mmCIF file of C-alpha atoms and ligand atoms in Angstrom:
data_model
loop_
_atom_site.group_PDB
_atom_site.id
_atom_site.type_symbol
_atom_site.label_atom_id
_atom_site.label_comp_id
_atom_site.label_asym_id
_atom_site.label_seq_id
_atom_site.Cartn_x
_atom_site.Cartn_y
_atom_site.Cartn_z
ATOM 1 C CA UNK A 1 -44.943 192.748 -71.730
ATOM 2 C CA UNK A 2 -42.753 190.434 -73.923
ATOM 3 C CA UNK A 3 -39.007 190.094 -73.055
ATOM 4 C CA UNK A 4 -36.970 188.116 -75.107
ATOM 5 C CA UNK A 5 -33.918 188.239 -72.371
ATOM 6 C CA UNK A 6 -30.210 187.486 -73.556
ATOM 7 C CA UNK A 7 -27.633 185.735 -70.428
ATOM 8 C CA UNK A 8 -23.930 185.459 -71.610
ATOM 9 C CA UNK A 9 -22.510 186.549 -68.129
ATOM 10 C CA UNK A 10 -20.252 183.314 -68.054
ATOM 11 C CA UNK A 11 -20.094 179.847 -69.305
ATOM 12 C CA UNK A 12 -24.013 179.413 -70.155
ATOM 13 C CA UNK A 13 -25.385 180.356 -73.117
ATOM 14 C CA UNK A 14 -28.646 181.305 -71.459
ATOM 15 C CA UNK A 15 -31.818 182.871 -74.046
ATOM 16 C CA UNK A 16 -35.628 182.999 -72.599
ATOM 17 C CA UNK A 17 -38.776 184.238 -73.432
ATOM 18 C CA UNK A 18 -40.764 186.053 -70.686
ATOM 19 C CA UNK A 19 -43.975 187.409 -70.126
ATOM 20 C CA UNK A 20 -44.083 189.437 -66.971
ATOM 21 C CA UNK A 21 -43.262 186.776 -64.058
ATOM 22 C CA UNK A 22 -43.753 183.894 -66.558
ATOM 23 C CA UNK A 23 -41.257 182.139 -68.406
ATOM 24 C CA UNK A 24 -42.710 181.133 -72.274
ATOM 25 C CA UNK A 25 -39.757 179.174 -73.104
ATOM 26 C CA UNK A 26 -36.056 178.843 -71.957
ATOM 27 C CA UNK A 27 -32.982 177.442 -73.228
ATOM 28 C CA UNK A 28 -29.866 177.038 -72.126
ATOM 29 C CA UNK A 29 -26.586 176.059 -73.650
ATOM 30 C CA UNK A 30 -24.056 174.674 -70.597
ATOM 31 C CA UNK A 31 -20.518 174.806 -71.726
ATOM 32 C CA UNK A 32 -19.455 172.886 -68.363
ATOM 33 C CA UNK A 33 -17.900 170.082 -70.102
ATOM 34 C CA UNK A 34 -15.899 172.328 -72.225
ATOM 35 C CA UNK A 35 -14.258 174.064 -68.849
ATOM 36 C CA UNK A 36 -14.353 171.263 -66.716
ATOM 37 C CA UNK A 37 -11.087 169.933 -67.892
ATOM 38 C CA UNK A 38 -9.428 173.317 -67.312
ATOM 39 C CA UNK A 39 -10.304 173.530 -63.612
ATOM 40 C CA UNK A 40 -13.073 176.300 -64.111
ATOM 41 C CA UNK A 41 -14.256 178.950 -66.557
ATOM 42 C CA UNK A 42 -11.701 180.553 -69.531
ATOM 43 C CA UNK A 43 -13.011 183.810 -71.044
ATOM 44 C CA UNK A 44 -11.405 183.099 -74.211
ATOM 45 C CA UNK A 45 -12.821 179.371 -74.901
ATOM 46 C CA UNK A 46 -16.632 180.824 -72.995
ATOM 47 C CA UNK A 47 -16.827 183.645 -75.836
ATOM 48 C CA UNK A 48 -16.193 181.558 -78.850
ATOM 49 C CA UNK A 49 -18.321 178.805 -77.330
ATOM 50 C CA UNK A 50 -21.690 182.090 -77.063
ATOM 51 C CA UNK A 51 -20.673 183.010 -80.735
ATOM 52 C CA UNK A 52 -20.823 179.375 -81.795
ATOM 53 C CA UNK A 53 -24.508 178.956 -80.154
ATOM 54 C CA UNK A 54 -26.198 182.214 -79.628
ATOM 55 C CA UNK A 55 -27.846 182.570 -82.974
ATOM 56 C CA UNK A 56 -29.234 179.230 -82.557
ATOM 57 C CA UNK A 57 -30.146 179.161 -79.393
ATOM 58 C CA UNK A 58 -32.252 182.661 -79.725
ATOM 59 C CA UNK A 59 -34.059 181.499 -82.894
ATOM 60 C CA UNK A 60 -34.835 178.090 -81.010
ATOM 61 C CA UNK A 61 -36.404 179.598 -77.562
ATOM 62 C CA UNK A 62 -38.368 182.112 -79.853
ATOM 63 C CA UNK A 63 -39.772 179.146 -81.631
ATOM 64 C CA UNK A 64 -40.794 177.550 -78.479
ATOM 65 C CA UNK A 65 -42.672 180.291 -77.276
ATOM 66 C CA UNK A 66 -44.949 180.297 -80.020
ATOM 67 C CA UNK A 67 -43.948 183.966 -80.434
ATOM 68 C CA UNK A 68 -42.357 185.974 -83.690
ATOM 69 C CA UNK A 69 -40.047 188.333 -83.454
ATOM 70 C CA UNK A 70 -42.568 191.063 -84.169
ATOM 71 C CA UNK A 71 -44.245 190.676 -81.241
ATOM 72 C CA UNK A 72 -41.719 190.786 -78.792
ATOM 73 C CA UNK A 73 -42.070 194.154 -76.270
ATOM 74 C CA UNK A 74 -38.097 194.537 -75.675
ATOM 75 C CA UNK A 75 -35.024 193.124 -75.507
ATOM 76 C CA UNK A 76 -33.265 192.336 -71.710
ATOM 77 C CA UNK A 77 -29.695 191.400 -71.912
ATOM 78 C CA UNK A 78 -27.495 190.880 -68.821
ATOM 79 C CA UNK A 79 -24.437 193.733 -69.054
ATOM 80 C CA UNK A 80 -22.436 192.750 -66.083
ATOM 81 C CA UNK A 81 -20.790 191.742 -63.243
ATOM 82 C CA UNK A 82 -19.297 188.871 -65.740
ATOM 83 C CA UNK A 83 -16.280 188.354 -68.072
ATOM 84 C CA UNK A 84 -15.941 191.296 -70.171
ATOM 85 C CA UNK A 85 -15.704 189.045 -73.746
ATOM 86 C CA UNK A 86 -18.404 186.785 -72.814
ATOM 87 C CA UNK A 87 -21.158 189.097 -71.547
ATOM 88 C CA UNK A 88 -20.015 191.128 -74.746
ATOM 89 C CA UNK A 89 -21.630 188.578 -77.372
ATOM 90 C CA UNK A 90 -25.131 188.929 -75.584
ATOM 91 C CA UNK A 91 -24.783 192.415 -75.689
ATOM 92 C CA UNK A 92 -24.026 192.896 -79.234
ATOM 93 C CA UNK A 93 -26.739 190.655 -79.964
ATOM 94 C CA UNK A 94 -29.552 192.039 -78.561
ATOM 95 C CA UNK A 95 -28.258 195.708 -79.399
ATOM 96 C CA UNK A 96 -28.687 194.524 -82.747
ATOM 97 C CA UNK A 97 -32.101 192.786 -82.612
ATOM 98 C CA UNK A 98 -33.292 195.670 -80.827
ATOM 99 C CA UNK A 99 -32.441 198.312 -83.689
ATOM 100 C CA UNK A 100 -33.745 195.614 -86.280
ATOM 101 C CA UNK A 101 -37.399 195.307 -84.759
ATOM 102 C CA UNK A 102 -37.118 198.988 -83.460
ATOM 103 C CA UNK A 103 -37.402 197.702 -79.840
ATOM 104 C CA UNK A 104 -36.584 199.293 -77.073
ATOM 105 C CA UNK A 105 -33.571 197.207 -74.514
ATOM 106 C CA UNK A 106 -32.979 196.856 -70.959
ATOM 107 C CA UNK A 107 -29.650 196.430 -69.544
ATOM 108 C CA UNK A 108 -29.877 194.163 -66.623
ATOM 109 C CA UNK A 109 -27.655 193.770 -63.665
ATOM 110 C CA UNK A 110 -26.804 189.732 -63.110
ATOM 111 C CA UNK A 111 -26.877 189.879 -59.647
ATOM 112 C CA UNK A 112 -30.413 191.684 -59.664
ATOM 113 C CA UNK A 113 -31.255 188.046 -62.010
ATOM 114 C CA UNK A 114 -30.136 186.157 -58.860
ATOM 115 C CA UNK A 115 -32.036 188.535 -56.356
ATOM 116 C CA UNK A 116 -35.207 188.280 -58.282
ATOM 117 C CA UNK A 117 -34.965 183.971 -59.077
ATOM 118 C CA UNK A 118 -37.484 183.091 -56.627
ATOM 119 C CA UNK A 119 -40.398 185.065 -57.914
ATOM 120 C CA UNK A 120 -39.596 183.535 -61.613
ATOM 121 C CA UNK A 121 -42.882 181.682 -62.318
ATOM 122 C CA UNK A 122 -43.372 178.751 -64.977
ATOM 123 C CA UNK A 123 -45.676 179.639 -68.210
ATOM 124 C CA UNK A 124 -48.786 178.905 -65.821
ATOM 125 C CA UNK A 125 -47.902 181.053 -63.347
ATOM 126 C CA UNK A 126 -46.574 179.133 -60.640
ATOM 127 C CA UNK A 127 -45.335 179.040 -57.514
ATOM 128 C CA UNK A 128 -48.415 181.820 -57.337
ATOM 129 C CA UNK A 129 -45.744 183.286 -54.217
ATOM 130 C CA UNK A 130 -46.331 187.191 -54.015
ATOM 131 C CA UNK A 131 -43.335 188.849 -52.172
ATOM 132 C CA UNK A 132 -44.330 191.809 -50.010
ATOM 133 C CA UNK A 133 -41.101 193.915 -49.467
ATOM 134 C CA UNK A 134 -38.868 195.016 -47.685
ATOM 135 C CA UNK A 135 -36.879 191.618 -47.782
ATOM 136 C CA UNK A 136 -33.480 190.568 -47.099
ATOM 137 C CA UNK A 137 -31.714 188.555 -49.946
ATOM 138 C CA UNK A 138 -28.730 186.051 -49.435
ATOM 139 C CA UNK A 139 -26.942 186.072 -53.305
ATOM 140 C CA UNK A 140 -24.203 182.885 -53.408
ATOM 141 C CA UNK A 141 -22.777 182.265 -56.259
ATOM 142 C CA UNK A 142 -18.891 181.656 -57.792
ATOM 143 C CA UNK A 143 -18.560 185.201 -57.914
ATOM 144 C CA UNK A 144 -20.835 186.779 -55.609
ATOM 145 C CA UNK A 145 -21.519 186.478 -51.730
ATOM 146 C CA UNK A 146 -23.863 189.871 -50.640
ATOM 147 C CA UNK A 147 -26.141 190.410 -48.379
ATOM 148 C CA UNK A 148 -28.355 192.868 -49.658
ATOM 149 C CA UNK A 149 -31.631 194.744 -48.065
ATOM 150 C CA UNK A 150 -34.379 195.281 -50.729
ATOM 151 C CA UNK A 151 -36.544 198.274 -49.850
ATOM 152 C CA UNK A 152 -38.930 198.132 -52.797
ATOM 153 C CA UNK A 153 -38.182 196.910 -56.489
ATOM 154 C CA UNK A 154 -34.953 198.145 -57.846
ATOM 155 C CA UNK A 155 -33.982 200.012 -54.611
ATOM 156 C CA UNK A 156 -31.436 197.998 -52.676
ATOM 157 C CA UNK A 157 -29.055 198.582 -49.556
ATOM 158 C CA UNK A 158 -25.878 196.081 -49.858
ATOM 159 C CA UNK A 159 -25.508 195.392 -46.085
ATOM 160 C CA UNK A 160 -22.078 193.153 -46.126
ATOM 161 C CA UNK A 161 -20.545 191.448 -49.149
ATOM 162 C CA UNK A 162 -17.140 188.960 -49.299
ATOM 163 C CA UNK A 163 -13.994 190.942 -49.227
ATOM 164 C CA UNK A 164 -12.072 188.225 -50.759
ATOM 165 C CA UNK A 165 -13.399 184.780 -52.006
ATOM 166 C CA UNK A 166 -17.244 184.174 -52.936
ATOM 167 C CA UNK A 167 -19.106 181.432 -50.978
ATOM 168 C CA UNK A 168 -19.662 178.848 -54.268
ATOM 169 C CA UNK A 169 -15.658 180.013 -55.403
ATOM 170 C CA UNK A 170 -14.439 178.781 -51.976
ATOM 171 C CA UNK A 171 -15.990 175.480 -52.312
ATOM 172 C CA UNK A 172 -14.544 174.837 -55.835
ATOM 173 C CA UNK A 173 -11.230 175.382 -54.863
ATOM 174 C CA UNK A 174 -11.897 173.193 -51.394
ATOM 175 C CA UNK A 175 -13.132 170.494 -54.003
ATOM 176 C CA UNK A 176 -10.020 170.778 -56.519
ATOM 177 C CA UNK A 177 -7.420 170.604 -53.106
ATOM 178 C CA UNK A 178 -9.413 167.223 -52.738
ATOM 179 C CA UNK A 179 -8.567 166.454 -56.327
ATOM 180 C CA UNK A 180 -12.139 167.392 -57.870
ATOM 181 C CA UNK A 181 -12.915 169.570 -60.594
ATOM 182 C CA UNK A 182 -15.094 172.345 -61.304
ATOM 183 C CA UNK A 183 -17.538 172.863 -60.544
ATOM 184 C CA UNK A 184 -17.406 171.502 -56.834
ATOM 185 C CA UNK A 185 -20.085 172.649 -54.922
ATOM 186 C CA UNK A 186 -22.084 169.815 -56.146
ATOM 187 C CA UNK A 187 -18.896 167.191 -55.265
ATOM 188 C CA UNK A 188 -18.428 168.608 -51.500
ATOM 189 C CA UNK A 189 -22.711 168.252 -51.381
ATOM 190 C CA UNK A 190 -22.582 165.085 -52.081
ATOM 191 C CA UNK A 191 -19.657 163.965 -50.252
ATOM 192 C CA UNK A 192 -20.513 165.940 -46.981
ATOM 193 C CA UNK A 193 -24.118 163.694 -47.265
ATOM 194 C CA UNK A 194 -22.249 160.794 -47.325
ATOM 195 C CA UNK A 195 -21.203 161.209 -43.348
ATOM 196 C CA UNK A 196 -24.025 162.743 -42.498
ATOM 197 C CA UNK A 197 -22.392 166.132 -42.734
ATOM 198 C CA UNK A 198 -20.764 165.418 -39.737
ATOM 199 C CA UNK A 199 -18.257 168.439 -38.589
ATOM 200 C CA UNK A 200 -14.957 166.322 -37.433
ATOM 201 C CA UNK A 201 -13.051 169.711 -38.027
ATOM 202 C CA UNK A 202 -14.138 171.998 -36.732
ATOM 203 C CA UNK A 203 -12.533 174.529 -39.175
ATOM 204 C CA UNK A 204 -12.828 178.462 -38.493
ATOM 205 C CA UNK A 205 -15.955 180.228 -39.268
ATOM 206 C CA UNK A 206 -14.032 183.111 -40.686
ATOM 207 C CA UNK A 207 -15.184 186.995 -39.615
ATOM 208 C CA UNK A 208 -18.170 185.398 -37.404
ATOM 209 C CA UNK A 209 -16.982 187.818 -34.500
ATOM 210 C CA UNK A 210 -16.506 190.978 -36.490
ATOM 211 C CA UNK A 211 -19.618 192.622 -35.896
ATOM 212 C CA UNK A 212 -20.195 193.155 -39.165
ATOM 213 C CA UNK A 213 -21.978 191.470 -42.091
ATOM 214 C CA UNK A 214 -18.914 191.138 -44.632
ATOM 215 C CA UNK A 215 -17.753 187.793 -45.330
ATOM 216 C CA UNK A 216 -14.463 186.498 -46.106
ATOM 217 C CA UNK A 217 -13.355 182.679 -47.205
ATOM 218 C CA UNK A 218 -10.075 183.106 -48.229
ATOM 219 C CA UNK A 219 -8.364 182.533 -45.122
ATOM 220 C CA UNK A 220 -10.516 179.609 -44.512
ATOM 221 C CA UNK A 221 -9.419 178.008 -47.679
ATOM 222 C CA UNK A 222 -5.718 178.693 -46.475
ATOM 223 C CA UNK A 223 -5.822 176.986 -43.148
ATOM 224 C CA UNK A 224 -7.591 173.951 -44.992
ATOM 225 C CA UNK A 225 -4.699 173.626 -47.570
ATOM 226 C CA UNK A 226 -2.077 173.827 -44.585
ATOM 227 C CA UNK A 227 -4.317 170.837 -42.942
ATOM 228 C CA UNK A 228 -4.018 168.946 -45.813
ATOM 229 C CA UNK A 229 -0.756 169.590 -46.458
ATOM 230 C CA UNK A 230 0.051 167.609 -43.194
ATOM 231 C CA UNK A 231 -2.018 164.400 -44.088
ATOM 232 C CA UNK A 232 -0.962 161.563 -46.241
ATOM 233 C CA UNK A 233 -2.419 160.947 -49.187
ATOM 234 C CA UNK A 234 -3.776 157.697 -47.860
ATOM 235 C CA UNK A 235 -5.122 159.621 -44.814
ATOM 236 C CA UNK A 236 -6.255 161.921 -47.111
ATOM 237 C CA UNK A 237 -8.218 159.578 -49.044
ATOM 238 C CA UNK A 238 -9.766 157.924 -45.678
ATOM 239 C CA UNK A 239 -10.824 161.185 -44.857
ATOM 240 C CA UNK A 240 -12.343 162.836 -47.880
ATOM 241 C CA UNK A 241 -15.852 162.789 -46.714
ATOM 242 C CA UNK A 242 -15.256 164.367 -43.156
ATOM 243 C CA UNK A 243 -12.703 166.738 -44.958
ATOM 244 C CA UNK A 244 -15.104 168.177 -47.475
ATOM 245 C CA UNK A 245 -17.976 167.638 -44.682
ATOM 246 C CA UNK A 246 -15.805 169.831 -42.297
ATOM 247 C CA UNK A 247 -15.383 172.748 -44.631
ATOM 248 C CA UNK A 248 -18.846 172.742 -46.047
ATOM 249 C CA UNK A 249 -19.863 173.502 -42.643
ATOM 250 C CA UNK A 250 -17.562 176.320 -42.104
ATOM 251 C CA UNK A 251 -18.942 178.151 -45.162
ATOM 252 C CA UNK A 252 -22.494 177.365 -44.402
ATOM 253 C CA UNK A 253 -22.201 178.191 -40.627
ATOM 254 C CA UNK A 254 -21.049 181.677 -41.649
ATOM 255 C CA UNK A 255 -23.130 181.965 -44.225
ATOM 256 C CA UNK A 256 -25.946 181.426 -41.582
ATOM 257 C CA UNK A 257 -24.889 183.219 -38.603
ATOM 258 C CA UNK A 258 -24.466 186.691 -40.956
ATOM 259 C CA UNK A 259 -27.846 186.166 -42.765
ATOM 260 C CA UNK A 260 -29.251 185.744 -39.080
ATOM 261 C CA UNK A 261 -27.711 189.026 -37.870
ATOM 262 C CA UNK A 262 -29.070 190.659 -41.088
ATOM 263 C CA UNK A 263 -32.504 189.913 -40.434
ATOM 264 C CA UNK A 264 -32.173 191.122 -36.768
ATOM 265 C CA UNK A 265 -30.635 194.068 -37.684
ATOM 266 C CA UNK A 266 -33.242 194.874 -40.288
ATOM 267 C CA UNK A 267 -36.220 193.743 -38.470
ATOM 268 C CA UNK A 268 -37.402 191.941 -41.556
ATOM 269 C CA UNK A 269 -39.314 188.636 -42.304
ATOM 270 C CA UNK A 270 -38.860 187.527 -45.431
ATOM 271 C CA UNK A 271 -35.604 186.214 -46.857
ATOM 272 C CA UNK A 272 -34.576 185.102 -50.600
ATOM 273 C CA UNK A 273 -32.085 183.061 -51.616
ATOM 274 C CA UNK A 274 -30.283 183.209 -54.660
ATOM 275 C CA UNK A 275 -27.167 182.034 -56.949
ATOM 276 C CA UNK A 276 -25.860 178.644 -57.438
ATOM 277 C CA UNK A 277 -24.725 177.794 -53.879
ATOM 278 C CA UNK A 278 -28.559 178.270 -53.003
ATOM 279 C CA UNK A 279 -29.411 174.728 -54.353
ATOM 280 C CA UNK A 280 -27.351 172.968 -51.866
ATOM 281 C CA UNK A 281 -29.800 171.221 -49.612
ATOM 282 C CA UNK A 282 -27.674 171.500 -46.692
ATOM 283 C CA UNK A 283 -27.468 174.963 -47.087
ATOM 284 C CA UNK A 284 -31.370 175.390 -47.353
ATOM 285 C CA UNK A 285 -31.864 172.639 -44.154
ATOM 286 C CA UNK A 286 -29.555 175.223 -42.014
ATOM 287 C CA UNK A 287 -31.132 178.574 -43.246
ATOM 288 C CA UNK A 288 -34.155 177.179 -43.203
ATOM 289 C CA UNK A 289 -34.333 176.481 -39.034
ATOM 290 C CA UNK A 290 -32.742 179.209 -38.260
ATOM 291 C CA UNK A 291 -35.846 181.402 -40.395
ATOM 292 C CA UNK A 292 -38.139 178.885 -38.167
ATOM 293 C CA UNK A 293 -36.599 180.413 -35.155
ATOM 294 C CA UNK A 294 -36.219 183.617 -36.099
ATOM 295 C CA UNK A 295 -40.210 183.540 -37.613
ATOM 296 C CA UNK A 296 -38.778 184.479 -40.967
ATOM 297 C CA UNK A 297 -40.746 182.954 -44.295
ATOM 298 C CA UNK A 298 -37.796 181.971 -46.703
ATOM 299 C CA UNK A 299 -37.780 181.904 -50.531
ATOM 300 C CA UNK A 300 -35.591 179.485 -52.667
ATOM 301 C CA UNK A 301 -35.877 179.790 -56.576
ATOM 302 C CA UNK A 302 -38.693 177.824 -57.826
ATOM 303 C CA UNK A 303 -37.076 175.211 -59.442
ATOM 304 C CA UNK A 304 -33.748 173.890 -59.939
ATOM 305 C CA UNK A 305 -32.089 175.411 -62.876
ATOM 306 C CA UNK A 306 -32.997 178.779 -61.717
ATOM 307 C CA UNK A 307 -30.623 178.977 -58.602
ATOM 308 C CA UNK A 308 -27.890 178.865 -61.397
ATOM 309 C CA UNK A 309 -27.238 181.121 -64.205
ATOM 310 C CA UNK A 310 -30.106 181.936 -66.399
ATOM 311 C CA UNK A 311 -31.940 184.403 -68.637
ATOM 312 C CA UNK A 312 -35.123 183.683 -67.284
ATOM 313 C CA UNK A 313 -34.295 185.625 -64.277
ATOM 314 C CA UNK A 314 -32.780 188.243 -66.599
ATOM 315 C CA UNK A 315 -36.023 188.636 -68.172
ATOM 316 C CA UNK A 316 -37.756 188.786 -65.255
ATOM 317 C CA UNK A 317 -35.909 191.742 -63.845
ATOM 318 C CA UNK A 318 -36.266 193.174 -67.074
ATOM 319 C CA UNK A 319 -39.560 193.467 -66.244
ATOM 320 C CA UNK A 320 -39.497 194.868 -62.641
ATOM 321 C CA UNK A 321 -37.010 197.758 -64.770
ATOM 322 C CA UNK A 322 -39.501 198.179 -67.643
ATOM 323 C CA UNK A 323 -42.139 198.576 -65.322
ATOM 324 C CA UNK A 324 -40.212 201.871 -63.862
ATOM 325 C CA UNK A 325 -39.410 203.169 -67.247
ATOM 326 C CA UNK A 326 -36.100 201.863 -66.905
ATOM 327 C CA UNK A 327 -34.674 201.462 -70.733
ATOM 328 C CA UNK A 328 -31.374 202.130 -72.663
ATOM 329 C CA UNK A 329 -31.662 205.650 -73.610
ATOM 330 C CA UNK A 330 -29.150 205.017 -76.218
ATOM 331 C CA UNK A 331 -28.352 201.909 -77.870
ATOM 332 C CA UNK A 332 -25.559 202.146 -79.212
ATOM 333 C CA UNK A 333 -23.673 203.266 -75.917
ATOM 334 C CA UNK A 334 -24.558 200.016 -73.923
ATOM 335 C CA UNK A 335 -21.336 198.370 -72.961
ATOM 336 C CA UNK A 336 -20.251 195.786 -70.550
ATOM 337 C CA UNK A 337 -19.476 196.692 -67.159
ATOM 338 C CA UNK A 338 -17.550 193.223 -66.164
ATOM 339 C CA UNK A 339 -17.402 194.516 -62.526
ATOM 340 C CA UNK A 340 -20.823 196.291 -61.670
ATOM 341 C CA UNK A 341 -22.242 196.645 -58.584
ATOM 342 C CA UNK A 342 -25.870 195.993 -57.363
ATOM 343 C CA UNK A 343 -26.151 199.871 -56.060
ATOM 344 C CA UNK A 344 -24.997 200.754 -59.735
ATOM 345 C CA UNK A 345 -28.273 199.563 -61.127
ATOM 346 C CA UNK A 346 -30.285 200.408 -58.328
ATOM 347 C CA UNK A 347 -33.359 202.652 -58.883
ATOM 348 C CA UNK A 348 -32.442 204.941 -56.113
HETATM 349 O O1 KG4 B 1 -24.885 181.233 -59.913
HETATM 350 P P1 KG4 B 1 -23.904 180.322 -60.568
HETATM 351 O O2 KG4 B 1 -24.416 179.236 -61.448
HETATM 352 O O3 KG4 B 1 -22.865 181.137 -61.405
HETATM 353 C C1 KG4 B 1 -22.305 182.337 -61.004
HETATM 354 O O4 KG4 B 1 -22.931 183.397 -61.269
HETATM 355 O O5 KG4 B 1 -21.225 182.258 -60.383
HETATM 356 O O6 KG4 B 1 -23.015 179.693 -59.385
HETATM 357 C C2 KG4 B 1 -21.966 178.795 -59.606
HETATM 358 C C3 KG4 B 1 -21.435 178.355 -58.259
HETATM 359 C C4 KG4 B 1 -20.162 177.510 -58.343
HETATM 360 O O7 KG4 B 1 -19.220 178.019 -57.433
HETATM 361 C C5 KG4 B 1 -20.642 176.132 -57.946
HETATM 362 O O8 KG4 B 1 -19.657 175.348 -57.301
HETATM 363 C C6 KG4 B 1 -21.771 176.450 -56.998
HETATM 364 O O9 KG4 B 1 -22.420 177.543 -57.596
HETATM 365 N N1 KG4 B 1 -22.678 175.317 -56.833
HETATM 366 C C7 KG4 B 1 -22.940 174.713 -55.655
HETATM 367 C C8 KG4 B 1 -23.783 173.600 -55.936
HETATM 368 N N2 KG4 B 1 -24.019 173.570 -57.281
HETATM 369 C C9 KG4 B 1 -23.330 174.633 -57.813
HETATM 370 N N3 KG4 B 1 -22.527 175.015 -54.413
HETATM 371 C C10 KG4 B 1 -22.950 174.208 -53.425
HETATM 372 N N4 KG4 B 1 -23.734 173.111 -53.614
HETATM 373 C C11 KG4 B 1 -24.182 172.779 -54.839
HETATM 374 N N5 KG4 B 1 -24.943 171.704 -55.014
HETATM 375 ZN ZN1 ZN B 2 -24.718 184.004 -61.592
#
């Protein structure tokens, strides 16, 4: 099956061809620069910016998959969680190229993009990786931390999710209290590196005691703006490394120590990462030995650009839905759901 899949969930303007697990062709239009100067994402400036593009960017990834129009299958757009005005222009786009070509569409959870990433092949079908369920998945991204339990395709269990602050959201704002801006996971990566990602801190590894598997980063972020508030700005600037080290290691410790309890609780071995935080390499060296301990196999998304926002994914789990039968009854009703949950779109 043919997917033409449609991502305007946030600030990339995100079109790809698929084919099953197989990506035909992929483009993506990154409007970082545009929000980097306004310390992270506005709706307003991210919707003009997919209006601006989307045409062009559709017509140029169909072009690149040596496909027409005609013979696309459907039509996958993403229809939330995102901002309501951005993930709008995707969906009146392919509403409308899906009554044109008499087509049917799929309306695609974001988050079930993420969860699915690391089974995304290239147009020759690799990584080959076949994923036997059930699995545990680990989704980190600005907007998202979840833990979520995936009995078979489509049918998910969200074991613990953030009550506050997402994993990847906690590090930009670390990174913008150090004077960075947005995004700045990449900025803490790459300081933390720099020392070795030594923990000098020792900062509190929020909710690690609570027995349960929900996260929470926003009193973390709290205590490390009252720490900073009592340092100099030259201390400050001596310290940057170790500071953004310190609090890296917070996030990551808890993000570890949860995932571990989720896999003991569920008696699984297989675990999938997802969402931008997932590219950090620090992240994947920590998960990564605890899975060697635990005798788990763990998944990252094949290749870089996949861990972040994309429509490859999109089309992807347009597949796993068209594959159930899973299509917009009627197209005209599809409308954004800026806040929907993974359960929401689950087959169950
Ligand atoms: O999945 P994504 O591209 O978009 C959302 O759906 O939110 O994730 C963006 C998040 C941002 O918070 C960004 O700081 C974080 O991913 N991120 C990273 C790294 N690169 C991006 N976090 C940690 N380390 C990185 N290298
Ligand atoms: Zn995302």
């Amino acid at each position: 099956m043919i997917i033409l899949a449609i991502d305007t969930s946030a600030d990339e303007t995100s079109v790809a061809v698929t084919e099953g697990r197989k990506v035909l062709s992929h483009i993506e239009y990154s409007q970082i620069v545009t929000h980097t100067k306004w310390g992270g994402i506005v709706p307003s400036i991210a919707k003009r910016a997919h209006e601006e593009r989307i045409d062009f960017v559709i017509e140029n990834t169909l072009k690149k998959s040596g496909k027409k129009m005609e013979e696309i299958d459907a039509f996958a757009v993403t229809y939330g969680p995102g901002l309501a005005i951005a993930l709008e222009v995707g969906i009146d786009r392919a509403k409308a190229l899906a009554k044109k070509y008499n087509k049917k569409l799929i309306a695609v959870n974001h988050m079930e993009g993420h969860l699915y990433s690391s089974l995304v092949q290239n147009s020759k079908g690799n990584p080959k990786r076949e994923i036997d369920f059930p699995f545990v998945a680990l989704l980190v991204s600005g907007g998202h931390t979840e833990l979520v339990f995936v009995k078979d395709y489509l049918k998910y269990e969200i074991l613990g999710e953030t009550r506050d602050d997402a994993a990847g959201e906690s590090l930009d704002k670390a990174a913008r209290m150090l004077g960075f801006g947005y995004p700045g996971g990449p900025v803490i990566e790459k300081l933390a590196s720099e020392v070795g990602n030594e923990d000098t801190y020792k900062f509190p590894r929020p909710m690690i005691h609570s027995g349960n598997l929900e996260f929470s980063f926003s009193g973390l972020k709290t205590s490390f703006l009252y720490f900073l508030r009592k340092m100099s700005d030259e201390e400050k600037a001596g310290q940057l490394r170790y500071l953004a080290s310190a609090f890296q290691e917070a996030v990551f410790d808890t993000l570890v120590k949860k995932t571990e309890q989720a896999i003991k609780d569920t008696g699984v071995k297989r675990l999938l990462l997802g969402g931008g935080v997932s590219v950090n390499q620090r992240l994947r060296t920590k998960l990564k030995s605890m899975a060697t301990k635990e005798g788990v196999e763990v998944f990252f998304p094949s290749y870089k650009h996949l861990n972040f926002d994309n429509a490859a994914m999109i089309g992807v789990a347009g597949y796993f839905r068209a594959k159930a039968g899973l299509f917009t009854e009627n197209i005209d009703e599809l409308d954004r759901v800026p806040r929907l949950s993974l359960l929401q779109s689950s087959k169950v």
